[in-house]
Short mmCIF file of C-alpha atoms in Angstrom, two decimals:
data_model
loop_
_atom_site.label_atom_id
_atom_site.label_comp_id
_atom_site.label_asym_id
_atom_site.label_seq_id
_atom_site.Cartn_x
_atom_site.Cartn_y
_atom_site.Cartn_z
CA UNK A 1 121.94 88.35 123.53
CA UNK A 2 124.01 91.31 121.86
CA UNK A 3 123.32 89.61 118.01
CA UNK A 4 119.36 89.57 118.91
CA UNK A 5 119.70 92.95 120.33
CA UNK A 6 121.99 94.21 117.26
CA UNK A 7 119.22 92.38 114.96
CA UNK A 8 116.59 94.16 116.60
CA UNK A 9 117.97 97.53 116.01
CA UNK A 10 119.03 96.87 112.11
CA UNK A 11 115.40 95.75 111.82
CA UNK A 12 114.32 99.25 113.56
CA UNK A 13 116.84 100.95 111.57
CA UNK A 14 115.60 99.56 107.86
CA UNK A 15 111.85 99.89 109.11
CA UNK A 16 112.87 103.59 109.66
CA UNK A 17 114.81 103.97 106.25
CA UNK A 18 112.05 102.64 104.45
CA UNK A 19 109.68 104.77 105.79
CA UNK A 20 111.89 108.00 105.43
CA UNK A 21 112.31 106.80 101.89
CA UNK A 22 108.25 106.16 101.41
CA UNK A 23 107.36 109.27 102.72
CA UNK A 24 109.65 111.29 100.10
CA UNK A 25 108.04 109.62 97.17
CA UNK A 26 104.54 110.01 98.71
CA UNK A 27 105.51 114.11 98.99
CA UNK A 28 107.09 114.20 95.38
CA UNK A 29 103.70 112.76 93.73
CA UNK A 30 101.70 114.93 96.03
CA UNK A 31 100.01 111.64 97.95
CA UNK A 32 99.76 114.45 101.21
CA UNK A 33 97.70 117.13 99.06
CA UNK A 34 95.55 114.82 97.30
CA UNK A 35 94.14 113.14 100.91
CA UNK A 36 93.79 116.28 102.16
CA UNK A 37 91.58 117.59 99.88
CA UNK A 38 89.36 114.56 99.71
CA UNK A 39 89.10 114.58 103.54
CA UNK A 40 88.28 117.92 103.49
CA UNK A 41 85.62 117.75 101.01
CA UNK A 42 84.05 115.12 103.14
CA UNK A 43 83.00 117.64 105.50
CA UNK A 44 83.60 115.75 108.48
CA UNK A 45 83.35 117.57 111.84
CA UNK A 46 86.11 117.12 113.91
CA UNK A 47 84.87 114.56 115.65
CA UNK A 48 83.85 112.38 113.30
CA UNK A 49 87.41 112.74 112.18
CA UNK A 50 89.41 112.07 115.19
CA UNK A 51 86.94 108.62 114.99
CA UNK A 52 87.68 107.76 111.25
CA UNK A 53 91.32 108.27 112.13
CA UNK A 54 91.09 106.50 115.53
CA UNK A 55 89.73 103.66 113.36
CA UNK A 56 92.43 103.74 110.81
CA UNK A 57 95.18 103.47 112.92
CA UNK A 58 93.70 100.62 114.53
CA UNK A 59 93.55 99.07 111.64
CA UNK A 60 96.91 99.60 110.97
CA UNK A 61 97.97 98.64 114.08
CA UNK A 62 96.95 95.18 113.51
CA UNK A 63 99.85 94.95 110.84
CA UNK A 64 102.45 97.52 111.80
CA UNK A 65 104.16 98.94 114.80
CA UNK A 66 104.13 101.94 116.70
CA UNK A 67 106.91 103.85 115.17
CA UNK A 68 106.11 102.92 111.78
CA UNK A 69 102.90 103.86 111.70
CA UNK A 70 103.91 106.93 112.97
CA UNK A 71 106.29 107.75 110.44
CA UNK A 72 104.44 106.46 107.85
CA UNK A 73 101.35 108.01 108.22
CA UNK A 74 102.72 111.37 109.32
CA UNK A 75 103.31 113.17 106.09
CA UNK A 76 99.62 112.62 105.27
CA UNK A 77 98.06 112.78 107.76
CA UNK A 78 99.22 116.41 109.35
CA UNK A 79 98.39 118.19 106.03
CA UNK A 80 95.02 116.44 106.50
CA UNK A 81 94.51 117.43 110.20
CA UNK A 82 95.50 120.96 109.38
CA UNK A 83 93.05 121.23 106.73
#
């Protein structure tokens, strides 16, 4: 019981380095910016956008889980909601 549990958490653990790791490249190319301004020259109201991302994240869900979408998504995504 304490190796799966220990298992579980290095799994949690590299899911969360990865991620950390992704979204530092994804800020140093400018990933963040770029989406933002497409999304904002979509002119979507803000419902329409709260649907395209409801969509997208169930999307997502289908291959990731909770916390990593989270941190994945994150860095572009709040630039984009700001905007």
């Amino acid at each position: 019981a304490v190796q799966r549990g220990i298992a579980s958490v290095s799994v949690i653990g590299l899911i969360l380095a990865g991620a950390s790791f992704l979204t530092l490249a994804m800020g140093f190319i400018g990933l963040p910016r770029e989406v933002a301004s497409f999304i904002g020259g979509l002119q979507l109201s803000p419902f329409a956008l709260l649907m395209l991302l409801m969509v997208f994240f169930i999307v997502l869900g289908c291959f990731l889980d909770g916390i990593s979408m989270v941190v994945l998504t994150m860095a572009v995504l709040l630039p984009t909601v700001q905007a």
